[in-house]
XYZ file of C-alpha atoms in Angstrom:
605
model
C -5.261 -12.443 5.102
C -2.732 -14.452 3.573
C -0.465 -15.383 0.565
C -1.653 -16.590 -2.879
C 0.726 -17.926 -6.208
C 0.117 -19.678 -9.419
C 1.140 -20.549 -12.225
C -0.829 -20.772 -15.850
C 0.802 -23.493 -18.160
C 0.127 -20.688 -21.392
C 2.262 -23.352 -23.833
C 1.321 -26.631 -21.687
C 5.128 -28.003 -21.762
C 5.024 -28.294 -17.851
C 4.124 -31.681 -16.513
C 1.881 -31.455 -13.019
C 4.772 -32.144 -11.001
C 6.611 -29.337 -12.050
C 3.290 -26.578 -11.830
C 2.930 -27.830 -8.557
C 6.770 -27.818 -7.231
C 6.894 -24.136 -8.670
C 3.753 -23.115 -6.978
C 5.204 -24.823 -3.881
C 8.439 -22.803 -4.162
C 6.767 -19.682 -4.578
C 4.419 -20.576 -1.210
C 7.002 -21.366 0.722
C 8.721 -18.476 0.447
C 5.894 -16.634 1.830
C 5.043 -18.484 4.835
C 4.845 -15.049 7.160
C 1.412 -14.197 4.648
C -0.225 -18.028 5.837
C 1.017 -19.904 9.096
C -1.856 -21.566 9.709
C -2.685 -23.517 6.558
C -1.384 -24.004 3.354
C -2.738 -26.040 -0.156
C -2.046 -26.298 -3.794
C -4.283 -27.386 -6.751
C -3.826 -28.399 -9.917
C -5.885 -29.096 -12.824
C -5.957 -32.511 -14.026
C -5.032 -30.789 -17.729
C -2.424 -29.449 -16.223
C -3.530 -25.935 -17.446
C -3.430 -24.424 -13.998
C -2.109 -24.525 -10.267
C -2.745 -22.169 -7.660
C -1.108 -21.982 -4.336
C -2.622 -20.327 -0.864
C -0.899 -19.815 2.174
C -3.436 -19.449 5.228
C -3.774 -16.742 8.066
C -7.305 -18.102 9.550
C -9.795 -14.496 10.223
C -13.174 -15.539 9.382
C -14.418 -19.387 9.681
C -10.814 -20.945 11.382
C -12.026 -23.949 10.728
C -10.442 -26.701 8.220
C -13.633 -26.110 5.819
C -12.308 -22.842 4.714
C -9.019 -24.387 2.870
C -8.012 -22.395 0.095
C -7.118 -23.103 -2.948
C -11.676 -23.341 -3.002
C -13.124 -24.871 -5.734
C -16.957 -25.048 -6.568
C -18.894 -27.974 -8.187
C -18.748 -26.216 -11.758
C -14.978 -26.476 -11.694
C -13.882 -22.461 -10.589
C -11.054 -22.414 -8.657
C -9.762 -19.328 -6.286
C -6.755 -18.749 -3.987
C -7.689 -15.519 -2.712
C -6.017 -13.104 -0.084
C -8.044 -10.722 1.731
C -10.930 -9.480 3.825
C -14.676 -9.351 1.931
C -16.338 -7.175 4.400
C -19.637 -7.078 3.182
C -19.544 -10.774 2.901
C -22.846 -11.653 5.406
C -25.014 -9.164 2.824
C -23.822 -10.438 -0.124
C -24.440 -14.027 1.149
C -27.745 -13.443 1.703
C -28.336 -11.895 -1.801
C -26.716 -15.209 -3.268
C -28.265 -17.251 -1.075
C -31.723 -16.053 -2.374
C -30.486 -16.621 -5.921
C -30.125 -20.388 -5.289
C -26.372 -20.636 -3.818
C -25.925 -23.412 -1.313
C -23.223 -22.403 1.051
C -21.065 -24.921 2.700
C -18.755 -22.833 5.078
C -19.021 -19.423 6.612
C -16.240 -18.034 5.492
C -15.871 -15.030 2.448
C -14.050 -16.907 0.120
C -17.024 -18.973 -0.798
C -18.912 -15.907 -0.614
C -16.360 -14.567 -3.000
C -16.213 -17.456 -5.142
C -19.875 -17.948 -5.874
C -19.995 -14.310 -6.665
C -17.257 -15.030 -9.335
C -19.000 -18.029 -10.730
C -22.133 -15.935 -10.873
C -21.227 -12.259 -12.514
C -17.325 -12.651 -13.656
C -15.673 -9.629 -13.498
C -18.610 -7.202 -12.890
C -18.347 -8.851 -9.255
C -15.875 -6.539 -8.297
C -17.607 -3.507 -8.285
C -20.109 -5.183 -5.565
C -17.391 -5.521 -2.806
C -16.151 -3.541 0.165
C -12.778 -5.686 0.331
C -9.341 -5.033 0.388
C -8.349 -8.618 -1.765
C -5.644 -9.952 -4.236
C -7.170 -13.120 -6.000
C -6.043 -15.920 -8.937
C -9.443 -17.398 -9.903
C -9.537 -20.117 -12.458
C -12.491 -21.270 -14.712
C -11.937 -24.687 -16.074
C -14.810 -24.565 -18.279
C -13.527 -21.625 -20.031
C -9.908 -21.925 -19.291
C -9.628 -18.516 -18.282
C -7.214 -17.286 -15.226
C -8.670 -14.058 -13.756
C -6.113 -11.868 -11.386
C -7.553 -8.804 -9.229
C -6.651 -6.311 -6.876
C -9.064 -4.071 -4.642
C -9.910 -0.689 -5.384
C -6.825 1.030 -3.574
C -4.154 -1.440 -3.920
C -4.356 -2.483 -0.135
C -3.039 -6.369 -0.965
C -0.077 -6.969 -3.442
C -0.329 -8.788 -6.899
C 2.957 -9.273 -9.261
C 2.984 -11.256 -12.254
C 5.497 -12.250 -14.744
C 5.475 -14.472 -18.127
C 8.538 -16.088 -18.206
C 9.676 -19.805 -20.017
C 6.161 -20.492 -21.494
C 3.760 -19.587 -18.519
C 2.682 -17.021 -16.520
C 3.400 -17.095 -12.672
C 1.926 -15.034 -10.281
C 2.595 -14.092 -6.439
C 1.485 -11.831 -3.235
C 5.037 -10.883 -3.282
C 7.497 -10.236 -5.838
C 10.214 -12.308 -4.507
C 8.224 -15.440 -4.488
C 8.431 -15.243 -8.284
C 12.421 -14.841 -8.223
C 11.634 -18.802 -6.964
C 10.298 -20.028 -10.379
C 12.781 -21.794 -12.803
C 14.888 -19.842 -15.480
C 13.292 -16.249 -13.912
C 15.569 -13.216 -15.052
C 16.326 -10.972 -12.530
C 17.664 -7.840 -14.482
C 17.381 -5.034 -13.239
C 18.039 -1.591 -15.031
C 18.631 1.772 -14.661
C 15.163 2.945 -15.699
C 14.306 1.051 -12.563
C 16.696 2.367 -10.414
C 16.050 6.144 -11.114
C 11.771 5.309 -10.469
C 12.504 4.319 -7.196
C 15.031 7.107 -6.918
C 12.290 9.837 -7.932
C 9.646 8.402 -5.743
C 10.382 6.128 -3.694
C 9.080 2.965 -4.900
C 8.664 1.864 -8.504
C 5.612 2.982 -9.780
C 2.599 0.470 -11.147
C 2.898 -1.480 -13.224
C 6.290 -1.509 -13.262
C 8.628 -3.730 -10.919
C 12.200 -3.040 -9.946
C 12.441 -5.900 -12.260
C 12.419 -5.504 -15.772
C 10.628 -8.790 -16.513
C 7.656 -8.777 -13.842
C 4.553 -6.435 -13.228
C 2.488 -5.660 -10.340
C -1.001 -5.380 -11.311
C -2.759 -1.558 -10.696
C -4.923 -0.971 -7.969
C -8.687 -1.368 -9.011
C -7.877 -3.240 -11.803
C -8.390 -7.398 -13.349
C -6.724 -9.036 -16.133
C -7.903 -12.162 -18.201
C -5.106 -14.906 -19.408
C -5.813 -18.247 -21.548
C -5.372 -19.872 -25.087
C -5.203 -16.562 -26.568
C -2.668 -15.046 -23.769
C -2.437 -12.399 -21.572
C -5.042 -9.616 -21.506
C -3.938 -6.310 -20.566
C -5.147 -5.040 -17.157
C -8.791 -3.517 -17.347
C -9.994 -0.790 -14.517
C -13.065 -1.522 -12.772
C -12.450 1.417 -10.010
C -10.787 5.110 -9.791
C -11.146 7.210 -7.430
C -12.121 10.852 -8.751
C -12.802 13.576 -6.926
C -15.454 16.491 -7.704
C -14.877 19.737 -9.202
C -17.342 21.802 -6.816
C -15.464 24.466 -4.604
C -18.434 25.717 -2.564
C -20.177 23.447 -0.572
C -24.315 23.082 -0.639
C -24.822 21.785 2.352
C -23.350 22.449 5.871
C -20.299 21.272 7.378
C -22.226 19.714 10.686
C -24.597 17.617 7.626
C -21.591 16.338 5.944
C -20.153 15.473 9.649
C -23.632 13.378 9.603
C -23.351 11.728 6.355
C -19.938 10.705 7.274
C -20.723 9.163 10.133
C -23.370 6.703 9.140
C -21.185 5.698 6.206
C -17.586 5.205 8.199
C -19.716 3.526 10.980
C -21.058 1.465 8.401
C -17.440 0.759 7.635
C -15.889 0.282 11.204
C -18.632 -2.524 11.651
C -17.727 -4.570 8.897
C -13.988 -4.221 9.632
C -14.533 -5.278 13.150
C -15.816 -9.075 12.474
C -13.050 -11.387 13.090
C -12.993 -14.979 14.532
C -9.531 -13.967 16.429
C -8.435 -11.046 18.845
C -8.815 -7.470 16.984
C -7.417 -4.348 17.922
C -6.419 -0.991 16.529
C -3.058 1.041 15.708
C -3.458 4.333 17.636
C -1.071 7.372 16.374
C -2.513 9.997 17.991
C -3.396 11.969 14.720
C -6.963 12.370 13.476
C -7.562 9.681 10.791
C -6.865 6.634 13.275
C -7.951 8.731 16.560
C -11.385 9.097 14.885
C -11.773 5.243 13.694
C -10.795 4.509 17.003
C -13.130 7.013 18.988
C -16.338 5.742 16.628
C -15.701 2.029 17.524
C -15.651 3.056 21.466
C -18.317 5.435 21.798
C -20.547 5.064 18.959
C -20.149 1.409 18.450
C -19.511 0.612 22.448
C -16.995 -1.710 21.762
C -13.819 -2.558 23.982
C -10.813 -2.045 21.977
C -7.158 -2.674 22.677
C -4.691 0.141 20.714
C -0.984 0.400 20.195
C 1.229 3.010 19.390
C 4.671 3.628 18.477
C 7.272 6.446 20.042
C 10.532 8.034 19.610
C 13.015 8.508 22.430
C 15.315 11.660 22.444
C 12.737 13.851 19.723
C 9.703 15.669 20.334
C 8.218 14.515 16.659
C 6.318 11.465 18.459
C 2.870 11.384 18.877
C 3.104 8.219 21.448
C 2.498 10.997 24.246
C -0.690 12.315 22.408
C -1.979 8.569 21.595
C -1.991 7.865 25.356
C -3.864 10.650 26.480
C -6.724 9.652 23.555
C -6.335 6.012 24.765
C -7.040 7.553 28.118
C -9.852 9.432 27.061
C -11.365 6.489 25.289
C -10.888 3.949 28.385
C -9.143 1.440 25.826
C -6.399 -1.154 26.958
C -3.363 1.085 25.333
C 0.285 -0.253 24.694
C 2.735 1.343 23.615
C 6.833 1.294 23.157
C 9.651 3.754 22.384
C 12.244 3.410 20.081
C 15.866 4.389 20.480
C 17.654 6.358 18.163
C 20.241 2.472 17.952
C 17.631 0.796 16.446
C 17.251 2.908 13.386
C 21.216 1.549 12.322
C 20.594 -2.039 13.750
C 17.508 -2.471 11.690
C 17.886 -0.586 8.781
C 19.565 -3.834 6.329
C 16.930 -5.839 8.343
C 14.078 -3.795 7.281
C 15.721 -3.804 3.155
C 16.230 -7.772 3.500
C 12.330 -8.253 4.528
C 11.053 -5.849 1.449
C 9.954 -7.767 -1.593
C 10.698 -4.735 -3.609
C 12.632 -1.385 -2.731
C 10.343 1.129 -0.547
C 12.150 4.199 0.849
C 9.158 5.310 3.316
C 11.125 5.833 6.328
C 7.677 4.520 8.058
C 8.861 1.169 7.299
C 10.554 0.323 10.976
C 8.140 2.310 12.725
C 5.511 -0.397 10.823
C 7.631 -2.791 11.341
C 7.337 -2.422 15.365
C 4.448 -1.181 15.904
C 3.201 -4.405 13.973
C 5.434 -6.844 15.871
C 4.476 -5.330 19.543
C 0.049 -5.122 18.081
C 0.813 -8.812 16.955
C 1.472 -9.967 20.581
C -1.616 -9.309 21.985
C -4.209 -8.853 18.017
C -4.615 -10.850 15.213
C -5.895 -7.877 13.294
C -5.497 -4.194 13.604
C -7.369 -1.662 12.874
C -5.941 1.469 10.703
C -6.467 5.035 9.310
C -4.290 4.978 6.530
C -5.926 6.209 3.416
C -7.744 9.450 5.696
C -5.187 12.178 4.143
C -6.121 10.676 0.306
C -9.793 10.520 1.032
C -10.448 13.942 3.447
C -7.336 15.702 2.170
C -4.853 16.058 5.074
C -0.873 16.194 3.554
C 0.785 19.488 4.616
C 2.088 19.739 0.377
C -1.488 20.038 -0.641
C -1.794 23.385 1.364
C 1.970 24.531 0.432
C 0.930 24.121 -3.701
C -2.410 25.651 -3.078
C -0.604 28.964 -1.128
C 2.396 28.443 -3.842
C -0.289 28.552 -6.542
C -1.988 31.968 -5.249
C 1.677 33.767 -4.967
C 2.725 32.625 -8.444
C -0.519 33.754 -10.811
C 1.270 36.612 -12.792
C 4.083 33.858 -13.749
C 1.456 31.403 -14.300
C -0.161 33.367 -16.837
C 3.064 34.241 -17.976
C 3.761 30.294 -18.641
C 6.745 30.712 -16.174
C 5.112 28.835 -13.173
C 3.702 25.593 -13.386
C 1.607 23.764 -10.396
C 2.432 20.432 -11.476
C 5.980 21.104 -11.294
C 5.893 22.721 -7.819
C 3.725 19.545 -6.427
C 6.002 17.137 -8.603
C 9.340 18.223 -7.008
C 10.973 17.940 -2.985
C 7.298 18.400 -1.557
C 6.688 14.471 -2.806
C 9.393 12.862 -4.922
C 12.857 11.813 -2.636
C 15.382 12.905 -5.539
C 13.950 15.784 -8.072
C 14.657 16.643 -11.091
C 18.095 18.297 -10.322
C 18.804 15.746 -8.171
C 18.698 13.284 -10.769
C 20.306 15.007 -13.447
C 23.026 15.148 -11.057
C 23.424 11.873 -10.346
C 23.011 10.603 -14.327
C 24.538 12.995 -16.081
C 20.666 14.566 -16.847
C 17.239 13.323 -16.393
C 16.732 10.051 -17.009
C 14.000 9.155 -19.827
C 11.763 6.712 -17.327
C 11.530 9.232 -14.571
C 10.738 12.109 -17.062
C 8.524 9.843 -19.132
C 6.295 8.995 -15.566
C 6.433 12.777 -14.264
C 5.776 14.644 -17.552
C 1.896 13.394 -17.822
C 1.346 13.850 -14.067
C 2.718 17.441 -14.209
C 0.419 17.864 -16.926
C -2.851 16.604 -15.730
C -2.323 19.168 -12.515
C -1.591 21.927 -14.489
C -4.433 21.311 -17.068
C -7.285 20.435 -15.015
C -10.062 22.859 -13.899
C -10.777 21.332 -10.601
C -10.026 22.892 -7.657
C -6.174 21.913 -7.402
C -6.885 20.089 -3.771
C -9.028 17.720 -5.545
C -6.614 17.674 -8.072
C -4.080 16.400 -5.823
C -5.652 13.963 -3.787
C -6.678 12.063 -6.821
C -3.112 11.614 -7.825
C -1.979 10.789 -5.048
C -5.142 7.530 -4.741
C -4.049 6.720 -7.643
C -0.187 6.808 -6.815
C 1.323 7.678 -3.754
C -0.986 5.788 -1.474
C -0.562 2.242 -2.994
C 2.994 2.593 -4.231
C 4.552 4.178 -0.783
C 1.820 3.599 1.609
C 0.307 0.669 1.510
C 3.019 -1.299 0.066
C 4.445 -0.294 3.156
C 1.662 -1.513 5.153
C 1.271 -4.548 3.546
C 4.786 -6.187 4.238
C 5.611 -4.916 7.406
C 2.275 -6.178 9.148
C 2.398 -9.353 7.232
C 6.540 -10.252 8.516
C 4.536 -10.457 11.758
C 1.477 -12.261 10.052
C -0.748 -9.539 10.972
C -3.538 -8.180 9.385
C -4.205 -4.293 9.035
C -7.827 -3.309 7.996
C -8.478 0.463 7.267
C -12.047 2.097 7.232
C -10.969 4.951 5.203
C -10.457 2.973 2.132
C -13.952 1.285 1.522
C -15.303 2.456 -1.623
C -18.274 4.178 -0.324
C -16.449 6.335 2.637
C -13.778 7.180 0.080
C -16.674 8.242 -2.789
C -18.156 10.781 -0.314
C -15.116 11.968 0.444
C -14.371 12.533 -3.239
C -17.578 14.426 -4.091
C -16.448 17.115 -1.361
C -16.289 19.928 -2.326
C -12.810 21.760 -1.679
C -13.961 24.407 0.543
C -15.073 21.505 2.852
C -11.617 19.642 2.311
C -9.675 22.395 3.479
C -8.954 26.061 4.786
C -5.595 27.393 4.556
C -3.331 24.902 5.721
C -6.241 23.057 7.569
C -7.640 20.198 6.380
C -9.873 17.213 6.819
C -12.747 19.577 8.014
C -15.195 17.053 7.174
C -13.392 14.489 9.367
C -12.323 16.906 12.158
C -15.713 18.117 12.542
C -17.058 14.888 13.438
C -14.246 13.059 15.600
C -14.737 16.818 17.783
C -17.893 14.940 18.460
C -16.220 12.383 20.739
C -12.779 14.189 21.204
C -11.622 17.665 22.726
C -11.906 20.101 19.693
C -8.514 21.329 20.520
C -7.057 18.430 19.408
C -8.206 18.783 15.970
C -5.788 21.324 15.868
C -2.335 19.802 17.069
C 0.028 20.162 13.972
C 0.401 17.156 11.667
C 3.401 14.926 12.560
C 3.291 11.792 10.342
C 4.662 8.541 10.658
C 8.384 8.980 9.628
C 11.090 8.180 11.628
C 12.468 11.930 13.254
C 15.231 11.980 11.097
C 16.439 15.396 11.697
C 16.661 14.644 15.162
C 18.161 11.441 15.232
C 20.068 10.601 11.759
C 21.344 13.689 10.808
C 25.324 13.608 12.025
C 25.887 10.752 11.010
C 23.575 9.132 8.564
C 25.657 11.325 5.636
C 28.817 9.272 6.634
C 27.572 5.638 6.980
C 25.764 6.146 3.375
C 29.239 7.087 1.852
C 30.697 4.108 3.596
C 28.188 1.406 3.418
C 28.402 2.396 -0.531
C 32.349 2.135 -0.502
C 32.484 -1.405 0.563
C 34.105 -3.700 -1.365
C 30.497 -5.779 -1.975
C 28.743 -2.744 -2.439
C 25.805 -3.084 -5.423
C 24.763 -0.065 -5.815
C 27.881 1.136 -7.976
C 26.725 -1.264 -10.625
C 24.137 1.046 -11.066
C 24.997 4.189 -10.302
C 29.185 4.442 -10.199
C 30.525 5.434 -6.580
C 32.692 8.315 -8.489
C 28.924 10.296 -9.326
C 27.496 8.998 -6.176
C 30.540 10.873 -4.418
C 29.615 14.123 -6.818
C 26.702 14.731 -5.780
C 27.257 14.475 -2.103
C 29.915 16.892 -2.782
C 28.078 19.412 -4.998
C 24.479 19.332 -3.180
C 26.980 19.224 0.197
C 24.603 20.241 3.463
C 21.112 19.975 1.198
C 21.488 16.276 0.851
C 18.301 15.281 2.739
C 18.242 12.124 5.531
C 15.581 10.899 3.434
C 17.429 10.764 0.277
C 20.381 8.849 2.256
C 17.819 6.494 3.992
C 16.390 5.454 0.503
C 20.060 4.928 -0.910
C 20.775 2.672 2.272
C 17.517 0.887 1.870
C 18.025 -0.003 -1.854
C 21.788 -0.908 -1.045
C 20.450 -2.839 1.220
C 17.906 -4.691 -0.601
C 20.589 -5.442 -3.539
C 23.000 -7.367 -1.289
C 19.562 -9.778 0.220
C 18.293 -9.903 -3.338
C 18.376 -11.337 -6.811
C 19.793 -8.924 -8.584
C 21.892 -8.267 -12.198
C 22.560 -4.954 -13.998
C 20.884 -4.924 -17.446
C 24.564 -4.804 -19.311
C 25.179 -8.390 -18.014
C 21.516 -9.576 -19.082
């Protein structure tokens, strides 16, 4: 796991010094992705640099410096975990590849070398990657299948720059840091800026599952080598106890290759199904000895910590946990906005945030289950639509009703519709222009609306909230999070499910429950969902509403460049008590991350 930059010369005006201070700039900035080693190449035609920031998993040792080049002149800086790296050694290896270092990022590299692009499709790794071919002065970027690592890119001044983070590129020369209100009102809607858009106008953040090409004749558009699509059976073929058997052999499959590490290991523990099951496969069906960690609330009862210890317990692992005061949600709030490369209004953030710092003490790498409710089909809105859908068929038919609307609206996005026409005088064309085709493809597609649903929300929701989230709050602590759920071949079975084996009223993950009630108390299958939010309700409520309206009245304030205080004030008065904690968290986060960040309101660009 680390951080990656570079920088393609597209008009060849910079001299080597200059590729490499830029690259050096951007690296630096990152040095919470890499403590442990760091490099930068450049090619002697000054075409190309690439920058790598190390945090040592597999082979510590000095062979495994990154940037990597082979003997033909390929170059990567690569960030991630290849899991199936020992198989697809071997296959390589009986092709002819000599391999001097056991770490994946040869693996990786000779794979590029060998098959290009169609390479991708033959990994289980979560990865972000700059790969450069000298001999056909190409630059390659990727991302994995679901988004797990970062990529942003920009073409600014006569080259194309390119970072794990998006604030490392507000480091090169001349870069334009404009941000408008199309911007603004995405992150608004859902909170985060959806791909491939940035919060800036002039960078991109490549899609999950996806590559682009760049040389002499410029910069390709991104080209999908993954999706995640989900069946349209509803009745299931097979039963539930053979499914619970299929999944096993494949997520064990998973767990094993997750669990090879050259450092200390260890897993997050919530206490909900998706990380209770990773966690009870590696211990009983694995027998391996795992340290877990868990985060709680004081002064609420929406904390699982209590729940995590008693499976901790029940699993004989070495279990740590800590609580967090209802104090530390005000004293860490701007922190958590200054440490965010780009505006994310998950409340999960600090939670992350901790529960990565106190893991890091003690684990290199954690274990995770994030991914489980995409894959198996476990968010509490899927079932709400699904009932909303079966009360609402006369106005359906009538054209009155739409699915896509109900699922697009309070259930997932932080400010709706009315919300937003509220606060901009009516909808704002970006937000409407992103919505309008989702909306569509729910209420136009014949598959059973669960499947529906989850597919959206793999292709959205999960890397633009959730593992964005992920991402930078392990990685402030140089940690690095590895989730079972998201290798391609768990999360195709758990797309060809069928949707009477996804869910039952408002239970779901059958397939999943079924099997972790193999090594865990059935009952427990049942506890209600709780999530990973902070208990905002319980803790925020009184006065959360107040420090908004002040932290947005200050004298610096940024936000009012945006939005003016006079509409912000408004709409607190006219949507009075029904102004949600979470829309006032996400206003204070991207306050917040205006004050600690380049930032300039498209009327002064």
């Amino acid at each position: 796991m680390c951080g990656i930059a570079g920088v393609l010369n597209l008009d060849g005006r910079l001299s080597a010094e200059a590729l490499s201070d830029i690259v050096r700039a951007m690296t630096d900035s990152m040095p919470h992705r890499g403590p442990d080693d760091q490099g930068i190449w450049v090619a002697p035609d000054r075409r190309c640099a690439l920058g790598h920031r190390r945090l040592s998993i597999i082979d510590t040792s000095a062979a495994a410096h990154q940037p990597m080049a082979d003997s033909a002149g390929t170059v990567l800086t690569y960030n991630g975990e290849l899991y199936n790296y020992l198989e697809l050694r071997e296959e390589l290896a009986r092709d002819g590849v000599v391999f001097q270092t056991r770490s994946d990022t040869e693996v990786f590299l000779a794979g590029l070398a060998r098959y290009g692009a169609e390479w991708f499709p033959k990994v289980d790794a979560m990865f972000a990657l700059g790969v450069f071919d000298a001999r056909r002065d190409r630059l390659i970027l990727a991302r994995d299948a679901f988004g797990e690592k970062p990529l942003y890119y920009t073409v600014q001044n006569g080259f194309l720059a390119f970072a794990s983070e998006l604030q490392a590129l507000t480091r090169i020369p001349g870069f334009n840091p404009t941000i408008d209100d199309d911007a603004v009102a995405l992150y608004l809607s859902f909170q985060y800026v959806p791909a491939p858009r940035t919060i800036y106008r002039s960078c991109r953040k490549l899609p999950p599952g996806s590559y682009l090409e760049a040389g002499p004749a410029g910069v390709g558009e991104p080209v999908r080598y993954y999706r995640f699509t989900t069946g349209n059976a509803t009745e299931a073929a097979v039963s539930l106890d053979d499914q619970a058997d299929a999944l096993e052999e494949i997520l064990v499959r998973s767990l094993r290759r997750r669990l090879l590490s050259d450092v200390p290991l260890g897993a997050f523990l919530s206490g909900g199904v998706d990380s209770s099951a990773a966690v009870a496969l590696i211990t009983r069906k694995l027998n391996s000895p795992i340290q877990t960690f868990s985060i709680g609330f004081e002064g609420t009862a929406s904390t699982e910590h209590e729940a995590a210890r008693a499976i901790a317990e029940h699993l004989g692992t070495d279990h740590r946990d800590q609580l967090v005061a209802p104090r530390d949600v005000a004293e860490m709030s701007s922190f958590i906005a200054s440490r965010l490369d780009e505006p994310n209004g998950d409340s999960s953030c600090l939670p992350t945030f901790l529960l990565s710092e106190l893991a890091r003490r003690h684990v290199t790498v954690a274990i995770s289950g994030d991914g489980g409710d995409e894959v198996f089909g476990g968010y509490d809105r899927y079932f709400y639509c699904e009932a909303a859908v079966a009360q609402n068929q006369e106005r359906i038919a009538a054209g009155t009703w739409h699915a896509g609307r109900d699922y697009y609206s309070s259930r997932i996005l932080t400010f709706d519709d009315r919300d937003l026409a509220l606060l901009y005088g009516g909808m704002p064309a970006a937000s409407a222009t992103e919505l309008t085709p989702l909306r569509r493809f729910i209420d136009d597609d014949g598959r059973p609306l669960v499947n529906v649903l989850r597919e959206l929300d793999a292709a959205n929701y999960l890397p633009g909230a959730v593992l964005a989230k992920v991402d930078r709050m392990s990685m402030q602590h140089s940690l690095e999070v590895r989730t079972p759920y998201l290798s391609v071949e768990v999360a195709d079975f758990g797309a060809r499910l069928p949707a009477s084996q996804v869910s039952a009223g408002h239970n779901g993950k059958l397939v999943l429950k079924r099997l972790a009630s193999r090594y865990l108390p059935a009952d427990w299958m049942a506890r209600p969902k709780m999530g990973f939010g902070l208990p905002m309700t319980n803790w925020a409520e009184g006065s959360l509403r107040a420090r908004t309206l002040a932290l947005l009245s200050e004298p610096d304030a940024r936000l009012p460049q945006w939005l003016p205080l006079e509409t912000i004030r408004s709409f607190f008065d006219q949507r009075g008590d029904a102004v949600s904690v979470y829309q006032l968290w996400a206003l204070q986060i991207l306050e917040h991350w205006l004050r600690t960040h380049p930032a300039v309101p498209a009327f002064r660009a």
